[in-house]
């Protein structure tokens, strides 16, 4: 099954749509947002060491289930107690006079409960109004600005900066680093340079790339990737988990991508003279005191 999953990865990568591998932290099994560079859905991450977590909370209160009101909670218990006490008093000889007095007591309790309920509702409405947006419009998170396009990774569209899903504030030097890592990873993969791949990727991502290289070698093949040129890119999202930063980048790039026979050098697949176009989603991770590394790669349905 592993052999089947890694067969002809170069062709799958070139055509798009291949399953993803690696880790995106807590978002590993969540689809990254679509961007102008990659409007098609990203392939799901199917090979990952990140465990799937069950987000179901059986003890959570449903959103449409209201909390019990005064008569359903403590007030109801008090009122029930008073009624029971009054009935017992009548049974023990309080008579009609005691019954009338008890009915008056019930009326007073009900009146106090209604006034308390109205007061609580009034103060709750004031608190909600104080926390709402001043203009009465949608919250700022509802007005998401589109991501920026980068003909060369790092050139912002119109000089503006994305504010939608870029939580950590990706800077120009970060974008330049992502472009450099894209080219370096492709070069290291083509050269089967395991040391460079270990430096550029996380141990998990490295294990999957090494698995592909080993599978190619077993089949007597070698993947040649050269002349990598980034055409366009978007920041799909960036976020922080504890002290670890994540950035998911959509990249469209061109490259000469062929598969050759390891012995003869003959082209088995691909065009050695024409660059092919690829759209992929790369996730980078940065830990304290370290630089960015590739932690996950996903294909898309785009050709």
PDB file of C-alpha atoms in Angstrom:
ATOM      1  CA  UNK A   1       0.000   0.000   0.000  1.00  0.00           C
ATOM      2  CA  UNK A   2       2.868   2.393   0.793  1.00  0.00           C
ATOM      3  CA  UNK A   3       4.434   1.619  -2.562  1.00  0.00           C
ATOM      4  CA  UNK A   4       1.175   2.354  -4.366  1.00  0.00           C
ATOM      5  CA  UNK A   5       0.704   5.624  -2.472  1.00  0.00           C
ATOM      6  CA  UNK A   6       4.131   6.899  -3.500  1.00  0.00           C
ATOM      7  CA  UNK A   7       4.106   5.776  -7.133  1.00  0.00           C
ATOM      8  CA  UNK A   8       4.846   8.474  -9.699  1.00  0.00           C
ATOM      9  CA  UNK A   9       4.769  11.295  -7.183  1.00  0.00           C
ATOM     10  CA  UNK A  10       6.381  13.628  -9.702  1.00  0.00           C
ATOM     11  CA  UNK A  11       3.517  13.126 -12.119  1.00  0.00           C
ATOM     12  CA  UNK A  12       0.963  13.533  -9.348  1.00  0.00           C
ATOM     13  CA  UNK A  13       2.703  16.644  -8.112  1.00  0.00           C
ATOM     14  CA  UNK A  14       2.776  18.111 -11.601  1.00  0.00           C
ATOM     15  CA  UNK A  15      -0.883  17.357 -12.297  1.00  0.00           C
ATOM     16  CA  UNK A  16      -2.081  18.476  -8.891  1.00  0.00           C
ATOM     17  CA  UNK A  17      -4.558  16.754  -6.641  1.00  0.00           C
ATOM     18  CA  UNK A  18      -2.120  14.404  -4.879  1.00  0.00           C
ATOM     19  CA  UNK A  19      -2.810  13.672  -1.245  1.00  0.00           C
ATOM     20  CA  UNK A  20      -1.045  15.785   1.313  1.00  0.00           C
ATOM     21  CA  UNK A  21       1.475  14.749   3.932  1.00  0.00           C
ATOM     22  CA  UNK A  22       2.979  16.235   7.072  1.00  0.00           C
ATOM     23  CA  UNK A  23       1.532  18.247   9.897  1.00  0.00           C
ATOM     24  CA  UNK A  24      -0.258  21.587  10.227  1.00  0.00           C
ATOM     25  CA  UNK A  25      -0.525  21.421  13.996  1.00  0.00           C
ATOM     26  CA  UNK A  26      -4.097  21.534  15.234  1.00  0.00           C
ATOM     27  CA  UNK A  27      -5.217  22.393  11.675  1.00  0.00           C
ATOM     28  CA  UNK A  28      -3.723  19.280  10.086  1.00  0.00           C
ATOM     29  CA  UNK A  29      -7.080  17.832   9.131  1.00  0.00           C
ATOM     30  CA  UNK A  30      -8.762  21.170   8.370  1.00  0.00           C
ATOM     31  CA  UNK A  31      -8.760  22.507   4.827  1.00  0.00           C
ATOM     32  CA  UNK A  32      -6.749  25.726   4.422  1.00  0.00           C
ATOM     33  CA  UNK A  33      -8.670  28.745   3.123  1.00  0.00           C
ATOM     34  CA  UNK A  34      -8.899  29.164  -0.645  1.00  0.00           C
ATOM     35  CA  UNK A  35      -6.847  31.973  -2.168  1.00  0.00           C
ATOM     36  CA  UNK A  36      -6.517  33.599  -5.569  1.00  0.00           C
ATOM     37  CA  UNK A  37      -3.445  31.480  -6.210  1.00  0.00           C
ATOM     38  CA  UNK A  38      -5.197  28.265  -5.157  1.00  0.00           C
ATOM     39  CA  UNK A  39      -8.960  28.729  -5.432  1.00  0.00           C
ATOM     40  CA  UNK A  40      -9.493  24.968  -5.773  1.00  0.00           C
ATOM     41  CA  UNK A  41      -9.709  22.863  -2.617  1.00  0.00           C
ATOM     42  CA  UNK A  42      -6.459  21.514  -1.224  1.00  0.00           C
ATOM     43  CA  UNK A  43      -5.981  17.772  -1.073  1.00  0.00           C
ATOM     44  CA  UNK A  44      -6.511  16.448   2.442  1.00  0.00           C
ATOM     45  CA  UNK A  45      -3.544  15.446   4.582  1.00  0.00           C
ATOM     46  CA  UNK A  46      -3.664  11.659   4.507  1.00  0.00           C
ATOM     47  CA  UNK A  47      -0.181  10.855   5.765  1.00  0.00           C
ATOM     48  CA  UNK A  48       0.500  12.465   9.108  1.00  0.00           C
ATOM     49  CA  UNK A  49       1.767  11.574  12.557  1.00  0.00           C
ATOM     50  CA  UNK A  50      -0.633  14.069  14.085  1.00  0.00           C
ATOM     51  CA  UNK A  51      -3.403  12.198  15.901  1.00  0.00           C
ATOM     52  CA  UNK A  52      -6.968  13.001  15.020  1.00  0.00           C
ATOM     53  CA  UNK A  53      -8.710  14.605  17.972  1.00  0.00           C
ATOM     54  CA  UNK A  54     -12.387  14.197  18.777  1.00  0.00           C
ATOM     55  CA  UNK A  55     -13.814  17.672  19.164  1.00  0.00           C
ATOM     56  CA  UNK A  56     -17.210  16.367  20.267  1.00  0.00           C
ATOM     57  CA  UNK A  57     -18.136  17.564  23.738  1.00  0.00           C
ATOM     58  CA  UNK A  58     -20.974  15.372  25.034  1.00  0.00           C
ATOM     59  CA  UNK A  59     -21.382  17.458  28.167  1.00  0.00           C
ATOM     60  CA  UNK A  60     -21.604  20.759  26.344  1.00  0.00           C
ATOM     61  CA  UNK A  61     -24.882  22.624  26.406  1.00  0.00           C
ATOM     62  CA  UNK A  62     -26.443  22.991  22.930  1.00  0.00           C
ATOM     63  CA  UNK A  63     -26.350  26.514  21.559  1.00  0.00           C
ATOM     64  CA  UNK A  64     -30.133  26.635  21.156  1.00  0.00           C
ATOM     65  CA  UNK A  65     -30.805  25.316  24.656  1.00  0.00           C
ATOM     66  CA  UNK A  66     -31.632  28.189  26.983  1.00  0.00           C
ATOM     67  CA  UNK A  67     -30.634  28.244  30.579  1.00  0.00           C
ATOM     68  CA  UNK A  68     -33.518  27.689  33.014  1.00  0.00           C
ATOM     69  CA  UNK A  69     -35.265  30.873  34.082  1.00  0.00           C
ATOM     70  CA  UNK A  70     -36.090  31.887  37.587  1.00  0.00           C
ATOM     71  CA  UNK A  71     -39.063  29.544  37.828  1.00  0.00           C
ATOM     72  CA  UNK A  72     -37.060  26.677  36.404  1.00  0.00           C
ATOM     73  CA  UNK A  73     -34.115  26.997  38.780  1.00  0.00           C
ATOM     74  CA  UNK A  74     -33.669  28.244  42.297  1.00  0.00           C
ATOM     75  CA  UNK A  75     -36.828  30.359  42.166  1.00  0.00           C
ATOM     76  CA  UNK A  76     -38.892  27.351  41.142  1.00  0.00           C
ATOM     77  CA  UNK A  77     -37.493  25.358  44.013  1.00  0.00           C
ATOM     78  CA  UNK A  78     -38.228  28.158  46.455  1.00  0.00           C
ATOM     79  CA  UNK A  79     -41.747  28.632  45.144  1.00  0.00           C
ATOM     80  CA  UNK A  80     -42.392  24.915  45.252  1.00  0.00           C
ATOM     81  CA  UNK A  81     -41.126  24.784  48.798  1.00  0.00           C
ATOM     82  CA  UNK A  82     -43.319  27.651  49.873  1.00  0.00           C
ATOM     83  CA  UNK A  83     -46.386  26.087  48.249  1.00  0.00           C
ATOM     84  CA  UNK A  84     -45.682  22.757  49.875  1.00  0.00           C
ATOM     85  CA  UNK A  85     -45.133  24.462  53.219  1.00  0.00           C
ATOM     86  CA  UNK A  86     -48.399  26.387  52.879  1.00  0.00           C
ATOM     87  CA  UNK A  87     -50.352  23.279  52.001  1.00  0.00           C
ATOM     88  CA  UNK A  88     -48.911  21.445  54.962  1.00  0.00           C
ATOM     89  CA  UNK A  89     -49.816  24.406  57.166  1.00  0.00           C
ATOM     90  CA  UNK A  90     -53.399  24.328  55.930  1.00  0.00           C
ATOM     91  CA  UNK A  91     -53.582  20.592  56.518  1.00  0.00           C
ATOM     92  CA  UNK A  92     -52.313  21.037  60.062  1.00  0.00           C
ATOM     93  CA  UNK A  93     -55.071  23.459  60.998  1.00  0.00           C
ATOM     94  CA  UNK A  94     -54.269  26.798  59.462  1.00  0.00           C
ATOM     95  CA  UNK A  95     -57.804  26.877  57.987  1.00  0.00           C
ATOM     96  CA  UNK A  96     -59.123  29.220  55.347  1.00  0.00           C
ATOM     97  CA  UNK A  97     -57.491  32.215  56.963  1.00  0.00           C
ATOM     98  CA  UNK A  98     -54.160  30.525  56.733  1.00  0.00           C
ATOM     99  CA  UNK A  99     -54.946  29.620  53.134  1.00  0.00           C
ATOM    100  CA  UNK A 100     -55.744  33.213  52.219  1.00  0.00           C
ATOM    101  CA  UNK A 101     -52.560  34.387  53.903  1.00  0.00           C
ATOM    102  CA  UNK A 102     -50.614  31.771  52.033  1.00  0.00           C
ATOM    103  CA  UNK A 103     -52.127  32.864  48.687  1.00  0.00           C
ATOM    104  CA  UNK A 104     -51.047  36.405  49.467  1.00  0.00           C
ATOM    105  CA  UNK A 105     -47.545  35.162  50.166  1.00  0.00           C
ATOM    106  CA  UNK A 106     -47.482  33.342  46.821  1.00  0.00           C
ATOM    107  CA  UNK A 107     -48.600  36.518  45.050  1.00  0.00           C
ATOM    108  CA  UNK A 108     -45.784  38.469  46.703  1.00  0.00           C
ATOM    109  CA  UNK A 109     -43.202  35.865  45.735  1.00  0.00           C
ATOM    110  CA  UNK A 110     -44.428  35.868  42.136  1.00  0.00           C
ATOM    111  CA  UNK A 111     -44.305  39.668  42.021  1.00  0.00           C
ATOM    112  CA  UNK A 112     -40.762  39.728  43.387  1.00  0.00           C
ATOM    113  CA  UNK A 113     -39.679  37.033  40.897  1.00  0.00           C
ATOM    114  CA  UNK A 114     -41.151  38.961  37.941  1.00  0.00           C
ATOM    115  CA  UNK A 115     -39.429  42.184  39.029  1.00  0.00           C
ATOM    116  CA  UNK A 116     -36.117  40.359  39.527  1.00  0.00           C
ATOM    117  CA  UNK A 117     -36.408  38.734  36.094  1.00  0.00           C
ATOM    118  CA  UNK A 118     -37.104  42.077  34.424  1.00  0.00           C
ATOM    119  CA  UNK A 119     -34.151  43.662  36.195  1.00  0.00           C
ATOM    120  CA  UNK A 120     -31.782  40.866  35.158  1.00  0.00           C
ATOM    121  CA  UNK A 121     -32.949  41.099  31.544  1.00  0.00           C
ATOM    122  CA  UNK A 122     -32.448  44.876  31.570  1.00  0.00           C
ATOM    123  CA  UNK A 123     -28.857  44.637  32.844  1.00  0.00           C
ATOM    124  CA  UNK A 124     -28.039  41.775  30.465  1.00  0.00           C
ATOM    125  CA  UNK A 125     -29.257  43.783  27.452  1.00  0.00           C
ATOM    126  CA  UNK A 126     -27.127  46.742  28.540  1.00  0.00           C
ATOM    127  CA  UNK A 127     -24.039  44.540  28.801  1.00  0.00           C
ATOM    128  CA  UNK A 128     -24.644  43.103  25.333  1.00  0.00           C
ATOM    129  CA  UNK A 129     -25.079  46.589  23.893  1.00  0.00           C
ATOM    130  CA  UNK A 130     -21.840  47.723  25.526  1.00  0.00           C
ATOM    131  CA  UNK A 131     -19.885  44.870  23.936  1.00  0.00           C
ATOM    132  CA  UNK A 132     -21.376  45.219  20.444  1.00  0.00           C
ATOM    133  CA  UNK A 133     -19.646  47.087  17.624  1.00  0.00           C
ATOM    134  CA  UNK A 134     -20.158  50.881  17.833  1.00  0.00           C
ATOM    135  CA  UNK A 135     -21.539  51.140  14.302  1.00  0.00           C
ATOM    136  CA  UNK A 136     -23.936  48.251  14.722  1.00  0.00           C
ATOM    137  CA  UNK A 137     -22.414  46.521  11.696  1.00  0.00           C
ATOM    138  CA  UNK A 138     -20.811  43.104  11.489  1.00  0.00           C
ATOM    139  CA  UNK A 139     -17.783  42.324  13.578  1.00  0.00           C
ATOM    140  CA  UNK A 140     -14.358  43.049  12.047  1.00  0.00           C
ATOM    141  CA  UNK A 141     -13.731  39.328  11.557  1.00  0.00           C
ATOM    142  CA  UNK A 142     -16.622  39.213   9.123  1.00  0.00           C
ATOM    143  CA  UNK A 143     -14.894  41.678   6.780  1.00  0.00           C
ATOM    144  CA  UNK A 144     -11.984  39.576   5.645  1.00  0.00           C
ATOM    145  CA  UNK A 145      -9.662  41.235   3.169  1.00  0.00           C
ATOM    146  CA  UNK A 146      -8.363  38.989   0.407  1.00  0.00           C
ATOM    147  CA  UNK A 147      -4.857  37.621   0.594  1.00  0.00           C
ATOM    148  CA  UNK A 148      -2.151  39.303  -1.419  1.00  0.00           C
ATOM    149  CA  UNK A 149      -0.746  38.098  -4.684  1.00  0.00           C
ATOM    150  CA  UNK A 150       2.999  37.949  -5.111  1.00  0.00           C
ATOM    151  CA  UNK A 151       4.373  37.658  -8.644  1.00  0.00           C
ATOM    152  CA  UNK A 152       7.660  37.417  -6.781  1.00  0.00           C
ATOM    153  CA  UNK A 153       7.140  36.182  -3.252  1.00  0.00           C
ATOM    154  CA  UNK A 154       7.348  39.264  -1.069  1.00  0.00           C
ATOM    155  CA  UNK A 155       5.870  41.918  -3.366  1.00  0.00           C
ATOM    156  CA  UNK A 156       2.603  42.965  -1.734  1.00  0.00           C
ATOM    157  CA  UNK A 157      -0.401  43.766  -3.874  1.00  0.00           C
ATOM    158  CA  UNK A 158      -0.783  47.533  -3.924  1.00  0.00           C
ATOM    159  CA  UNK A 159       1.643  47.817  -1.025  1.00  0.00           C
ATOM    160  CA  UNK A 160      -1.064  46.591   1.355  1.00  0.00           C
ATOM    161  CA  UNK A 161      -0.874  43.816   3.883  1.00  0.00           C
ATOM    162  CA  UNK A 162      -3.395  40.996   4.358  1.00  0.00           C
ATOM    163  CA  UNK A 163      -5.411  41.131   7.560  1.00  0.00           C
ATOM    164  CA  UNK A 164      -7.770  38.177   7.168  1.00  0.00           C
ATOM    165  CA  UNK A 165      -6.096  34.955   8.290  1.00  0.00           C
ATOM    166  CA  UNK A 166      -2.569  36.275   8.839  1.00  0.00           C
ATOM    167  CA  UNK A 167      -2.603  36.196  12.631  1.00  0.00           C
ATOM    168  CA  UNK A 168       1.133  36.409  13.247  1.00  0.00           C
ATOM    169  CA  UNK A 169       1.915  39.080  10.649  1.00  0.00           C
ATOM    170  CA  UNK A 170       3.987  37.502   7.867  1.00  0.00           C
ATOM    171  CA  UNK A 171       6.695  39.934   6.768  1.00  0.00           C
ATOM    172  CA  UNK A 172       8.506  40.382   3.465  1.00  0.00           C
ATOM    173  CA  UNK A 173      11.592  38.554   4.738  1.00  0.00           C
ATOM    174  CA  UNK A 174       9.383  35.596   5.639  1.00  0.00           C
ATOM    175  CA  UNK A 175       7.943  35.513   2.130  1.00  0.00           C
ATOM    176  CA  UNK A 176      11.400  35.684   0.605  1.00  0.00           C
ATOM    177  CA  UNK A 177      12.413  32.787   2.846  1.00  0.00           C
ATOM    178  CA  UNK A 178       9.424  30.716   1.683  1.00  0.00           C
ATOM    179  CA  UNK A 179      10.365  31.289  -1.951  1.00  0.00           C
ATOM    180  CA  UNK A 180      13.970  30.321  -1.247  1.00  0.00           C
ATOM    181  CA  UNK A 181      12.903  27.170   0.624  1.00  0.00           C
ATOM    182  CA  UNK A 182      10.629  26.175  -2.271  1.00  0.00           C
ATOM    183  CA  UNK A 183      13.586  26.237  -4.667  1.00  0.00           C
ATOM    184  CA  UNK A 184      16.021  24.658  -2.200  1.00  0.00           C
ATOM    185  CA  UNK A 185      13.695  21.762  -1.358  1.00  0.00           C
ATOM    186  CA  UNK A 186      13.114  21.017  -5.048  1.00  0.00           C
ATOM    187  CA  UNK A 187      16.854  21.122  -5.717  1.00  0.00           C
ATOM    188  CA  UNK A 188      17.653  18.915  -2.717  1.00  0.00           C
ATOM    189  CA  UNK A 189      14.929  16.454  -3.711  1.00  0.00           C
ATOM    190  CA  UNK A 190      16.278  16.215  -7.269  1.00  0.00           C
ATOM    191  CA  UNK A 191      19.842  15.772  -5.997  1.00  0.00           C
ATOM    192  CA  UNK A 192      18.668  13.272  -3.361  1.00  0.00           C
ATOM    193  CA  UNK A 193      20.482  15.407  -0.808  1.00  0.00           C
ATOM    194  CA  UNK A 194      19.156  14.019   2.460  1.00  0.00           C
ATOM    195  CA  UNK A 195      21.246  16.367   4.599  1.00  0.00           C
ATOM    196  CA  UNK A 196      19.750  19.431   2.911  1.00  0.00           C
ATOM    197  CA  UNK A 197      16.230  18.033   3.192  1.00  0.00           C
ATOM    198  CA  UNK A 198      16.732  17.449   6.932  1.00  0.00           C
ATOM    199  CA  UNK A 199      17.748  21.079   7.301  1.00  0.00           C
ATOM    200  CA  UNK A 200      14.840  22.441   5.267  1.00  0.00           C
ATOM    201  CA  UNK A 201      12.003  20.226   6.535  1.00  0.00           C
ATOM    202  CA  UNK A 202      10.670  18.857   9.793  1.00  0.00           C
ATOM    203  CA  UNK A 203      11.632  15.280  10.700  1.00  0.00           C
ATOM    204  CA  UNK A 204       8.119  14.117   9.814  1.00  0.00           C
ATOM    205  CA  UNK A 205       8.052  15.803   6.395  1.00  0.00           C
ATOM    206  CA  UNK A 206      11.596  14.552   5.790  1.00  0.00           C
ATOM    207  CA  UNK A 207      10.492  10.963   6.467  1.00  0.00           C
ATOM    208  CA  UNK A 208       7.843  11.135   3.738  1.00  0.00           C
ATOM    209  CA  UNK A 209      10.204  12.743   1.209  1.00  0.00           C
ATOM    210  CA  UNK A 210      12.843  10.126   2.001  1.00  0.00           C
ATOM    211  CA  UNK A 211      10.209   7.432   1.499  1.00  0.00           C
ATOM    212  CA  UNK A 212       9.432   8.800  -1.971  1.00  0.00           C
ATOM    213  CA  UNK A 213      13.116   8.975  -2.903  1.00  0.00           C
ATOM    214  CA  UNK A 214      13.647   5.424  -1.707  1.00  0.00           C
ATOM    215  CA  UNK A 215      10.672   4.232  -3.708  1.00  0.00           C
ATOM    216  CA  UNK A 216      12.007   5.954  -6.840  1.00  0.00           C
ATOM    217  CA  UNK A 217      15.395   4.310  -6.332  1.00  0.00           C
ATOM    218  CA  UNK A 218      13.755   0.913  -5.915  1.00  0.00           C
ATOM    219  CA  UNK A 219      12.004   1.390  -9.247  1.00  0.00           C
ATOM    220  CA  UNK A 220      15.246   2.480 -10.892  1.00  0.00           C
ATOM    221  CA  UNK A 221      14.012   6.065 -11.357  1.00  0.00           C
ATOM    222  CA  UNK A 222      15.330   9.516 -10.530  1.00  0.00           C
ATOM    223  CA  UNK A 223      13.212  12.672 -10.355  1.00  0.00           C
ATOM    224  CA  UNK A 224      14.831  15.667 -12.045  1.00  0.00           C
ATOM    225  CA  UNK A 225      13.457  19.047 -10.993  1.00  0.00           C
ATOM    226  CA  UNK A 226      15.155  22.252 -12.158  1.00  0.00           C
ATOM    227  CA  UNK A 227      14.545  25.827 -13.273  1.00  0.00           C
ATOM    228  CA  UNK A 228      11.981  26.424 -10.519  1.00  0.00           C
ATOM    229  CA  UNK A 229      10.267  29.782 -10.946  1.00  0.00           C
ATOM    230  CA  UNK A 230       7.617  31.129  -8.594  1.00  0.00           C
ATOM    231  CA  UNK A 231       4.763  32.673 -10.568  1.00  0.00           C
ATOM    232  CA  UNK A 232       2.339  33.678  -7.838  1.00  0.00           C
ATOM    233  CA  UNK A 233       1.668  33.120  -4.147  1.00  0.00           C
ATOM    234  CA  UNK A 234      -0.797  33.868  -1.355  1.00  0.00           C
ATOM    235  CA  UNK A 235      -0.733  33.608   2.399  1.00  0.00           C
ATOM    236  CA  UNK A 236      -3.650  31.270   3.048  1.00  0.00           C
ATOM    237  CA  UNK A 237      -3.361  31.544   6.827  1.00  0.00           C
ATOM    238  CA  UNK A 238      -0.871  31.937   9.619  1.00  0.00           C
ATOM    239  CA  UNK A 239      -1.323  31.258  13.314  1.00  0.00           C
ATOM    240  CA  UNK A 240       0.500  30.539  16.566  1.00  0.00           C
ATOM    241  CA  UNK A 241       0.183  27.504  18.811  1.00  0.00           C
ATOM    242  CA  UNK A 242       1.936  28.179  22.081  1.00  0.00           C
ATOM    243  CA  UNK A 243       5.419  29.304  21.035  1.00  0.00           C
ATOM    244  CA  UNK A 244       5.276  27.699  17.571  1.00  0.00           C
ATOM    245  CA  UNK A 245       4.377  29.704  14.451  1.00  0.00           C
ATOM    246  CA  UNK A 246       2.664  28.206  11.406  1.00  0.00           C
ATOM    247  CA  UNK A 247       2.198  29.712   7.938  1.00  0.00           C
ATOM    248  CA  UNK A 248       0.304  28.035   5.104  1.00  0.00           C
ATOM    249  CA  UNK A 249       1.234  29.428   1.681  1.00  0.00           C
ATOM    250  CA  UNK A 250      -0.388  28.765  -1.687  1.00  0.00           C
ATOM    251  CA  UNK A 251       2.205  28.766  -4.451  1.00  0.00           C
ATOM    252  CA  UNK A 252       2.007  28.480  -8.205  1.00  0.00           C
ATOM    253  CA  UNK A 253       5.356  27.744  -9.774  1.00  0.00           C
ATOM    254  CA  UNK A 254       6.875  26.519 -13.017  1.00  0.00           C
ATOM    255  CA  UNK A 255       9.655  23.949 -13.258  1.00  0.00           C
ATOM    256  CA  UNK A 256      11.203  21.349 -15.515  1.00  0.00           C
ATOM    257  CA  UNK A 257       9.959  18.172 -13.842  1.00  0.00           C
ATOM    258  CA  UNK A 258      10.805  14.825 -15.410  1.00  0.00           C
ATOM    259  CA  UNK A 259      11.393  11.268 -14.307  1.00  0.00           C
ATOM    260  CA  UNK A 260      14.504   9.596 -15.704  1.00  0.00           C
ATOM    261  CA  UNK A 261      15.887   6.095 -15.728  1.00  0.00           C
ATOM    262  CA  UNK A 262      18.658   5.980 -13.105  1.00  0.00           C
ATOM    263  CA  UNK A 263      20.955   3.942 -15.301  1.00  0.00           C
ATOM    264  CA  UNK A 264      20.497   5.273 -18.811  1.00  0.00           C
ATOM    265  CA  UNK A 265      19.190   8.771 -18.050  1.00  0.00           C
ATOM    266  CA  UNK A 266      16.358   8.271 -20.510  1.00  0.00           C
ATOM    267  CA  UNK A 267      13.209  10.299 -19.876  1.00  0.00           C
ATOM    268  CA  UNK A 268      10.458   8.072 -18.537  1.00  0.00           C
ATOM    269  CA  UNK A 269       7.855  10.805 -18.029  1.00  0.00           C
ATOM    270  CA  UNK A 270       7.664  14.569 -18.343  1.00  0.00           C
ATOM    271  CA  UNK A 271       9.044  17.053 -20.864  1.00  0.00           C
ATOM    272  CA  UNK A 272      12.711  18.015 -20.386  1.00  0.00           C
ATOM    273  CA  UNK A 273      12.306  21.083 -22.587  1.00  0.00           C
ATOM    274  CA  UNK A 274       8.999  22.543 -21.376  1.00  0.00           C
ATOM    275  CA  UNK A 275       8.271  23.791 -17.890  1.00  0.00           C
ATOM    276  CA  UNK A 276       5.178  22.406 -16.221  1.00  0.00           C
ATOM    277  CA  UNK A 277       2.877  24.416 -13.980  1.00  0.00           C
ATOM    278  CA  UNK A 278       2.112  23.309 -10.419  1.00  0.00           C
ATOM    279  CA  UNK A 279      -0.106  24.710  -7.663  1.00  0.00           C
ATOM    280  CA  UNK A 280       0.624  23.460  -4.178  1.00  0.00           C
ATOM    281  CA  UNK A 281      -0.104  24.386  -0.572  1.00  0.00           C
ATOM    282  CA  UNK A 282       2.994  24.427   1.622  1.00  0.00           C
ATOM    283  CA  UNK A 283       2.881  24.837   5.395  1.00  0.00           C
ATOM    284  CA  UNK A 284       5.932  26.173   7.183  1.00  0.00           C
ATOM    285  CA  UNK A 285       6.662  25.960  10.893  1.00  0.00           C
ATOM    286  CA  UNK A 286       8.975  28.088  13.036  1.00  0.00           C
ATOM    287  CA  UNK A 287       9.985  27.196  16.571  1.00  0.00           C
ATOM    288  CA  UNK A 288      11.699  29.525  19.062  1.00  0.00           C
ATOM    289  CA  UNK A 289      15.325  30.100  18.145  1.00  0.00           C
ATOM    290  CA  UNK A 290      14.990  28.354  14.768  1.00  0.00           C
ATOM    291  CA  UNK A 291      14.133  29.303  11.203  1.00  0.00           C
ATOM    292  CA  UNK A 292      11.220  28.286   9.005  1.00  0.00           C
ATOM    293  CA  UNK A 293      10.938  24.651   7.904  1.00  0.00           C
ATOM    294  CA  UNK A 294       8.495  22.825   5.651  1.00  0.00           C
ATOM    295  CA  UNK A 295       6.062  20.823   7.769  1.00  0.00           C
ATOM    296  CA  UNK A 296       3.396  19.828   5.205  1.00  0.00           C
ATOM    297  CA  UNK A 297       2.749  19.827   1.452  1.00  0.00           C
ATOM    298  CA  UNK A 298      -0.667  19.481  -0.165  1.00  0.00           C
ATOM    299  CA  UNK A 299      -1.657  19.372  -3.809  1.00  0.00           C
ATOM    300  CA  UNK A 300      -4.731  21.051  -5.276  1.00  0.00           C
ATOM    301  CA  UNK A 301      -7.270  20.277  -7.957  1.00  0.00           C
ATOM    302  CA  UNK A 302      -5.812  23.023 -10.142  1.00  0.00           C
ATOM    303  CA  UNK A 303      -3.916  21.869 -13.191  1.00  0.00           C
TER     304      UNK A 303
END
